Coordinates of C-alpha atoms in Angstrom, one line a residue:
M1 CA -6.9 -29.1 60.9
E2 CA -7.8 -25.6 61.9
P3 CA -6.1 -22.7 60.0
K4 CA -4.8 -21.2 63.3
L5 CA -3.2 -24.5 64.2
R6 CA -1.7 -24.9 60.7
M7 CA -0.2 -21.4 61.0
Q8 CA 1.3 -22.2 64.4
I9 CA 2.8 -25.5 63.2
K10 CA 4.2 -23.8 60.0
E11 CA 5.8 -20.9 62.0
T12 CA 7.2 -23.2 64.6
V13 CA 8.7 -25.7 62.1
R14 CA 10.1 -22.9 59.9
E15 CA 11.7 -21.3 63.0
I16 CA 13.3 -24.6 63.9
L17 CA 14.5 -25.1 60.3
E18 CA 16.1 -21.6 60.3
E19 CA 18.1 -22.5 63.4
S20 CA 19.0 -26.0 62.4
D21 CA 22.0 -27.5 60.6
M22 CA 20.3 -28.8 57.5
E23 CA 23.1 -31.2 56.7
T24 CA 22.5 -33.3 59.9
T25 CA 18.9 -32.5 61.0
T26 CA 16.2 -35.0 60.1
E27 CA 12.5 -34.4 59.6
H28 CA 11.8 -36.6 62.7
Q29 CA 14.0 -34.3 64.8
I30 CA 12.2 -31.3 63.5
R31 CA 8.9 -32.9 64.3
R32 CA 10.0 -33.8 67.8
L33 CA 11.3 -30.3 68.5
A34 CA 8.1 -28.7 67.2
S35 CA 6.0 -31.2 69.2
N36 CA 7.8 -30.1 72.4
K37 CA 7.4 -26.4 71.6
L38 CA 3.7 -26.7 70.7
D39 CA 2.9 -29.4 73.3
L40 CA 1.3 -31.4 70.5
D41 CA 2.0 -34.9 69.0
L42 CA 3.1 -34.1 65.4
D43 CA 3.8 -37.8 64.7
K44 CA 0.1 -38.3 64.1
S45 CA -0.6 -38.8 60.4
E46 CA -2.4 -35.6 59.6
Y47 CA 0.3 -33.5 61.3
K48 CA 3.2 -35.5 60.0
T49 CA 2.1 -35.0 56.4
Y50 CA 1.8 -31.2 56.9
V51 CA 5.2 -31.0 58.7
R52 CA 6.7 -32.8 55.7
H53 CA 5.1 -30.3 53.3
V54 CA 6.4 -27.4 55.4
V55 CA 10.0 -28.9 55.5
N56 CA 10.0 -29.6 51.7
S57 CA 8.7 -26.1 50.9
F58 CA 11.5 -24.6 53.1
L59 CA 14.2 -26.8 51.5
E60 CA 13.0 -25.8 48.0
E61 CA 13.0 -22.1 48.9
Q62 CA 16.6 -22.5 50.3
K63 CA 17.7 -24.3 47.2
A64 CA 16.3 -21.6 44.9
K65 CA 17.8 -18.8 47.1
Q66 CA 21.2 -20.6 47.0
E67 CA 21.0 -20.9 43.2
D68 CA 20.1 -17.3 42.8
D69 CA 23.0 -16.3 45.1
E70 CA 25.5 -18.4 43.1
E71 CA 24.2 -17.0 39.8
E72 CA 24.6 -13.4 41.1
T73 CA 28.1 -14.2 42.5
G74 CA 29.1 -15.8 39.2
K75 CA 28.0 -12.7 37.2
Q76 CA 29.6 -10.2 39.5
G77 CA 32.8 -12.2 39.9
Q78 CA 33.7 -12.2 36.2
E79 CA 36.5 -9.8 35.2
Y80 CA 37.0 -8.4 31.7
D81 CA 40.1 -6.8 30.4
D82 CA 40.2 -3.4 28.5
E83 CA 39.5 -5.3 25.2
G84 CA 36.4 -7.0 26.5
N85 CA 38.1 -10.5 26.9
L86 CA 37.1 -12.6 29.9
V87 CA 39.9 -12.9 32.4
I88 CA 40.1 -16.4 33.8
C89 CA 42.9 -15.7 36.2
R90 CA 46.0 -13.6 36.9
L91 CA 49.2 -15.5 37.0
S92 CA 51.2 -12.5 38.2
A93 CA 51.0 -8.7 38.1
K94 CA 51.9 -8.7 34.4
R95 CA 50.5 -12.1 33.2
K96 CA 47.0 -13.4 32.9
V97 CA 44.9 -16.0 31.2
T98 CA 42.0 -14.8 29.1
I99 CA 39.4 -16.2 26.7
Q100 CA 39.1 -14.1 23.5
N101 CA 37.4 -14.3 20.2
F102 CA 39.8 -13.5 17.4
R103 CA 38.5 -13.5 13.8
G104 CA 35.7 -15.9 14.8
A105 CA 38.0 -18.3 16.6
N106 CA 37.8 -18.8 20.4
L107 CA 41.3 -18.7 21.9
V108 CA 42.8 -19.3 25.4
S109 CA 45.4 -16.6 25.7
I110 CA 48.2 -16.7 28.2
R111 CA 50.4 -13.6 27.9
E112 CA 52.1 -10.6 29.4
Y113 CA 50.5 -7.2 29.6
Y114 CA 51.8 -3.7 30.0
Y115 CA 50.2 -0.4 30.9
D116 CA 49.8 2.3 28.3
G117 CA 48.1 5.5 29.3
G118 CA 46.2 3.8 32.1
A119 CA 45.0 0.9 29.9
E120 CA 46.3 -2.6 30.1
R121 CA 47.6 -3.8 26.7
P122 CA 48.8 -7.3 25.6
T123 CA 52.5 -7.7 24.6
T124 CA 53.7 -10.2 22.0
K125 CA 55.1 -12.3 24.8
G126 CA 52.6 -15.1 25.2
I127 CA 50.6 -17.8 23.5
S128 CA 47.1 -18.1 22.2
L129 CA 45.7 -21.6 21.8
N130 CA 42.7 -22.5 19.6
E131 CA 40.2 -25.0 20.9
E132 CA 42.0 -28.0 19.5
Q133 CA 45.3 -27.0 20.9
W134 CA 43.8 -26.2 24.3
S135 CA 42.2 -29.6 24.4
T136 CA 45.5 -31.3 23.6
L137 CA 47.3 -29.3 26.3
R138 CA 44.6 -30.0 28.9
K139 CA 44.7 -33.8 28.2
N140 CA 48.5 -33.7 28.7
I141 CA 48.5 -31.7 32.0
P142 CA 49.0 -34.8 34.1
A143 CA 52.1 -35.8 32.1
I144 CA 53.5 -32.2 32.4
E145 CA 52.9 -32.2 36.2
K146 CA 54.7 -35.6 36.4
A147 CA 57.6 -34.3 34.4
V148 CA 57.9 -31.2 36.6
K149 CA 57.7 -33.3 39.8
D150 CA 60.4 -35.6 38.4
M151 CA 62.6 -32.6 37.6
Q152 CA 62.1 -31.3 41.2
D153 CA 62.9 -34.7 42.7
R154 CA 66.2 -34.8 40.7
D155 CA 67.2 -31.3 42.0
I156 CA 66.8 -32.4 45.6

């Protein structure tokens, strides 16, 4: 296959891929659309193999790009409190869940905070769970949810 033709096929296939819904579009559909644009039968063996190569290269690039974007979003999306603890979520304006390391132990901390001189500081109101306690609580979440639902059903 001539280099000029290879370049035309590659550019046409990539253009179609850029505009296509990758969840529903098949390689055959890509080949058919490119065949129509180029007025060339891309179902022939030598062309078919090359189109498959172009499609696979495009998909690998898209996957790598998506992974890079997700990695960047994950790094940028993390919030840390004034003490350097990772904030998992804010439950309210004054309450949040953090992960902290206290004296070598990793803790899940759920507590209230107050502002002191512009800095957010933890109050004594809250709980810090070590890894074993957190694991026990996590295993029992379905039972807690059921009990809360039962209580709500009784109130109705």
